[in-house]
C-alpha positions in Angstrom: 173.8 147.8 -40.0 172.4 148.4 -36.3 170.0 151.0 -37.5 168.7 148.5 -40.0 168.3 145.7 -37.4 166.3 148.0 -34.8 163.9 148.9 -38.0 163.6 145.2 -38.9 162.8 144.4 -35.1 160.2 147.0 -34.9 158.5 145.9 -38.1 158.3 142.5 -37.0 156.8 143.4 -33.8 154.1 145.3 -35.5 153.4 142.5 -37.9 152.7 139.8 -34.9 149.1 141.2 -34.5 148.1 140.3 -38.3 149.4 136.7 -38.4 146.6 134.0 -38.4 146.6 130.3 -39.2 144.3 129.3 -42.1 142.2 126.3 -42.1 140.4 124.8 -44.9 137.0 124.1 -43.5 133.7 124.4 -45.3 131.1 127.1 -44.3 127.5 128.2 -45.5 124.8 130.5 -43.9 121.2 131.1 -44.4 119.2 134.1 -43.3 115.7 134.1 -41.6 113.7 137.3 -42.3 111.0 138.1 -39.7 108.5 141.2 -39.8 106.2 142.5 -37.0 102.8 143.3 -38.0 100.8 146.3 -36.6 96.9 147.1 -35.9 96.0 150.1 -38.0 92.5 151.3 -38.6 90.9 154.5 -40.2 87.6 156.3 -39.7 85.2 157.3 -42.6 82.3 159.5 -42.4 79.8 160.0 -45.2 76.6 162.1 -45.6 74.6 159.8 -47.6 73.6 156.0 -47.5 75.3 155.4 -50.7 78.6 156.7 -49.2 79.4 158.8 -52.0 79.4 162.1 -50.2 81.9 162.9 -47.5 80.5 164.5 -44.4 80.1 168.0 -44.1 78.8 170.0 -41.2 75.1 170.6 -41.2 74.1 174.3 -40.4 70.7 173.7 -39.2 69.2 170.8 -37.2 65.6 170.6 -36.1 64.6 168.4 -33.2 63.4 164.9 -34.4 65.2 165.5 -37.8 67.4 162.5 -38.7 70.6 163.7 -39.9 72.6 160.9 -42.2 75.9 160.6 -40.6 77.4 157.2 -41.8 80.6 156.6 -39.6 82.5 153.5 -40.1 85.9 151.8 -39.1 88.1 150.5 -41.8 90.8 147.9 -40.9 94.0 148.6 -42.5 96.2 146.2 -40.6 96.1 143.0 -38.7 92.9 141.3 -38.0 91.4 143.0 -34.7 88.6 143.5 -32.3 87.3 147.2 -32.2 85.5 149.4 -29.5 84.3 152.7 -29.8 83.0 155.6 -27.7 80.2 157.9 -29.1 79.0 161.3 -27.4 77.5 164.6 -28.3 78.0 167.8 -26.5 75.9 171.0 -26.7 77.8 174.4 -26.3 74.9 175.4 -24.0 75.8 172.2 -21.9 72.3 170.5 -22.3 72.5 166.8 -22.1 72.2 164.9 -25.2 71.2 161.1 -25.0 73.2 158.5 -26.4 69.9 157.2 -28.0 70.4 160.2 -30.3 72.9 158.0 -32.2 70.9 155.8 -34.6 71.8 152.5 -36.3 74.2 151.0 -34.2 75.2 147.4 -34.8 73.5 144.6 -33.3 76.8 142.6 -32.8 77.9 145.4 -30.2 77.7 145.2 -26.6 77.8 148.3 -24.3 80.1 148.3 -21.4 80.3 151.5 -19.5 81.3 154.3 -22.1 82.4 151.9 -24.8 80.6 149.8 -27.4 82.5 146.4 -28.1 82.2 144.6 -31.2 82.2 141.0 -30.7 83.2 140.1 -34.2 86.9 140.0 -35.4 87.3 142.7 -37.9 89.5 141.4 -40.8 92.2 143.2 -42.8 90.0 145.2 -45.3 86.8 145.0 -43.8 84.7 147.9 -42.6 82.2 148.2 -39.7 79.5 150.8 -39.3 79.5 152.4 -36.0 76.3 154.3 -36.5 74.3 155.5 -39.4 72.5 158.8 -38.2 72.1 161.3 -35.7 68.8 162.9 -34.4 68.1 165.3 -31.5 65.2 164.0 -29.3 61.7 165.4 -30.4 61.2 167.1 -27.0 64.4 169.2 -27.5 63.4 172.7 -26.8 64.5 175.1 -29.4 65.2 178.2 -27.0 68.1 179.7 -28.9 70.8 179.0 -31.4 72.9 176.2 -30.1 76.2 174.1 -31.4 76.5 170.6 -31.4 79.8 168.8 -31.3 80.0 165.0 -31.9 83.1 162.9 -30.7 84.0 159.4 -31.9 87.0 157.6 -30.4 88.0 154.1 -31.7 90.3 151.6 -30.6 91.7 148.4 -32.0 93.6 145.3 -30.6 94.8 142.5 -32.6 92.6 139.4 -32.3 95.5 136.8 -32.4 96.5 135.6 -29.2 93.6 137.6 -27.5 90.3 136.6 -26.3 87.8 139.2 -24.8 85.4 138.5 -22.0 82.2 140.0 -23.4 80.3 139.0 -20.2 82.6 141.1 -17.9 82.1 144.7 -17.5 85.6 145.2 -18.9 85.8 142.8 -22.1 89.4 143.9 -22.9 90.7 143.5 -19.3 93.8 145.8 -18.3 94.9 146.2 -21.8 96.7 149.7 -22.3 95.9 151.3 -25.7 98.8 153.0 -27.2 98.6 155.7 -29.9 100.5 155.2 -33.1 102.6 158.2 -33.4 104.6 157.4 -36.7 102.9 157.9 -40.1 101.2 154.7 -41.6 103.4 153.2 -44.2 101.4 152.0 -47.3 101.7 148.5 -48.4 103.5 147.1 -45.5 100.9 144.7 -44.4 101.6 140.9 -44.8 99.3 138.6 -43.1 100.9 134.9 -42.4 100.0 132.6 -39.8 103.0 131.2 -37.9 104.0 127.8 -39.0 107.1 125.8 -38.9 110.1 126.5 -41.3 112.7 123.9 -42.4 116.2 124.2 -43.5 118.4 121.2 -44.7 122.4 121.5 -44.3 124.1 118.8 -46.2 127.7 118.4 -45.8 128.7 117.0 -49.4 132.3 116.3 -50.7 134.3 119.7 -50.2 131.4 121.8 -49.5 128.5 122.4 -47.4 125.2 123.1 -48.7 122.1 124.9 -47.0 118.6 124.4 -48.5 116.1 126.5 -46.7 112.4 126.3 -47.6 110.6 129.6 -48.4 109.1 129.7 -44.8 112.3 129.1 -43.1 113.7 132.0 -45.2 110.9 134.4 -44.6 108.9 133.6 -41.3 106.2 136.1 -42.3 104.4 138.6 -40.1 104.1 138.2 -36.5 102.5 139.9 -33.4 102.9 140.0 -29.8 102.1 136.5 -28.1 103.1 134.5 -31.3 105.5 131.5 -31.2 107.1 130.3 -34.4 109.3 127.2 -34.8 111.9 126.2 -37.3 113.8 122.9 -37.9 117.4 122.4 -39.2 118.1 118.9 -40.6 121.7 118.1 -40.7 123.0 115.4 -43.2 126.6 114.1 -43.6 127.0 113.1 -47.2 130.8 112.6 -46.9 132.8 109.3 -46.8 134.4 110.6 -43.5 133.2 111.7 -40.2 132.5 115.4 -40.2 132.3 117.8 -37.2 129.5 120.4 -37.5 129.8 123.7 -35.9 127.2 126.5 -35.8 126.6 130.2 -34.7 123.6 132.5 -34.7 124.0 136.2 -35.7 121.1 138.5 -35.1 123.2 141.8 -34.5 121.6 144.6 -32.5 118.0 144.8 -33.7 115.2 146.2 -32.0 112.4 143.6 -33.2 114.4 140.7 -32.1 116.1 141.9 -28.6 113.3 141.0 -26.6 112.2 137.8 -28.2 112.7 134.6 -26.3 114.8 132.0 -28.2 115.2 128.2 -27.4 117.5 126.0 -29.6 117.7 122.1 -28.9 118.8 119.0 -30.6 116.4 116.2 -31.5 118.1 114.3 -28.4 116.4 117.0 -26.1 119.9 118.7 -25.3 119.3 122.3 -25.0 122.0 124.5 -26.9 120.5 127.7 -25.7 117.5 129.3 -23.9 117.0 133.0 -23.2 116.4 136.3 -25.1 118.2 136.9 -28.3 119.8 140.1 -26.8 121.4 138.0 -24.3 122.9 135.7 -27.1 126.3 137.6 -27.1 128.8 135.4 -28.6 130.5 135.3 -32.2 132.1 131.8 -31.6 131.3 128.8 -33.3 129.7 126.1 -30.9 129.8 122.3 -31.8 126.6 120.9 -33.2 127.8 117.4 -33.3 130.4 114.9 -35.1 128.6 112.9 -37.7 129.7 109.7 -39.3 129.1 109.2 -43.2 125.3 109.3 -44.0 124.4 110.2 -40.4 121.3 112.6 -39.9 120.4 114.9 -37.2 118.1 118.0 -36.6 118.0 121.1 -34.7 114.9 122.6 -33.5 114.5 126.5 -32.6 111.3 128.3 -30.9 110.7 132.1 -31.1 108.3 133.3 -28.6 107.3 137.1 -29.1 106.1 138.3 -25.5 102.7 139.7 -25.2 104.3 142.9 -23.6 105.8 143.9 -26.9 103.8 147.1 -27.6 103.8 149.6 -30.4 107.5 150.4 -30.4 107.7 147.1 -32.1 105.1 147.1 -34.9 106.1 147.2 -38.7 109.8 146.4 -38.0 112.0 143.9 -39.8 114.5 141.4 -38.2 117.1 139.0 -39.5 118.7 135.9 -38.0 121.8 134.4 -39.8 122.7 130.9 -39.2 126.0 129.8 -40.0 127.2 126.4 -40.1 131.0 125.2 -40.7 131.9 121.5 -41.4 135.5 120.5 -40.2 137.0 117.1 -41.0 138.7 115.2 -38.2 142.4 116.1 -39.8 141.2 119.8 -39.6 139.6 120.1 -36.4 142.4 120.9 -34.3 143.6 123.6 -36.4 140.1 125.0 -36.5 139.8 125.0 -32.8 143.1 126.7 -32.2 141.9 129.4 -34.7 138.8 129.8 -32.7 140.7 130.0 -29.4 142.8 132.7 -31.3 139.8 134.6 -32.3 138.5 134.6 -28.6 141.7 136.1 -27.2 142.0 138.5 -30.0 138.3 139.6 -29.5 138.2 139.7 -25.7 141.8 141.4 -25.5 141.7 143.5 -28.9 142.1 146.9 -26.8 144.9 145.8 -24.6 146.9 144.2 -27.5 146.5 147.4 -29.4 147.7 149.5 -26.3 150.8 147.0 -25.9 151.7 147.3 -29.7 151.4 151.1 -29.5 153.6 151.3 -26.4 156.1 148.9 -28.1 156.3 150.9 -31.1 156.5 154.2 -29.4 159.6 152.8 -27.5 161.3 151.6 -30.4 160.7 155.0 -32.3 162.0 156.9 -29.3 165.1 154.6 -29.1 165.6 155.3 -32.8 165.5 159.1 -32.3 167.8 159.0 -29.4 170.4 157.0 -31.3 170.0 159.2 -34.4 170.5 162.4 -32.2 173.8 160.8 -30.6 175.0 160.0 -33.9 174.5 163.4 -35.2 176.3 164.8 -32.3 
């Protein structure tokens, strides 16, 4: 009988960690998807004015001979501004003037080594950089020489960016980064940030979330963008309901540096900081609502201008969870939340304690068994 009693005690100790009180509250979630955009350009070069023949190296060039060389930039990504640098070098080190490039666009301004296009290049559009190359007629043909032409083009998103074409450095101190990853086809979705709406209705024995299409999918954002959303709360029950909420974004590269502000219609701020700093899995009280009472929750997401190519073409998700609890159930719900907080914060300590207690019981059993055998 003693052995049975000891086994029962040990089993009871191990079971303590798995006992939870169950409350009959209502819960619903809605997920907001966000995608970051990216600037992407491609250079095309043709050997004829109709752009049917791709460019091929020319063996013999004579001074004063105009060689068709249609060079253009195609925008595969977000609307952008472009700048480019063109130069020609001779193997003999003889200087080749920039006037050798013909057909430069009229809407470009030259500042230093770069030509800046003053117009926005929209997604899918193409811009010719120059159309031909010609050595000066005064170029003396002393011996065979090799000419190399170099073209470098940069692009920067036009949204949230205003160049100063009157200055000597129109793009300011912008640092142009190379995109190291391979381009992904059909990734681009252009969307102007708007305001999304989600209705949360407590009705009978359930809670309903009704997001509009924009709330569910905020679209494509770029550095400097600010997007907003509104969550409307409505109590359709015949009794007062407490509505709790929490936000889950997990560990996501795109959303970590994003600045989040959540406030009620009264102006009370529920949270302000980066999403990465939002480190709680616990529900927070949104408010207690009488029958037919309504309220709203506003959130603002700001994507810092400093977000660089590391954040391009990424996806992020935010899951909003709402829980409605009646007055008779709220005490049990809060008790459960406190228990979950303790469990989360001291999980490792509890595990070690149970492990030590279990080990002690096991050792005690082995000692007594050994004495009984003797």
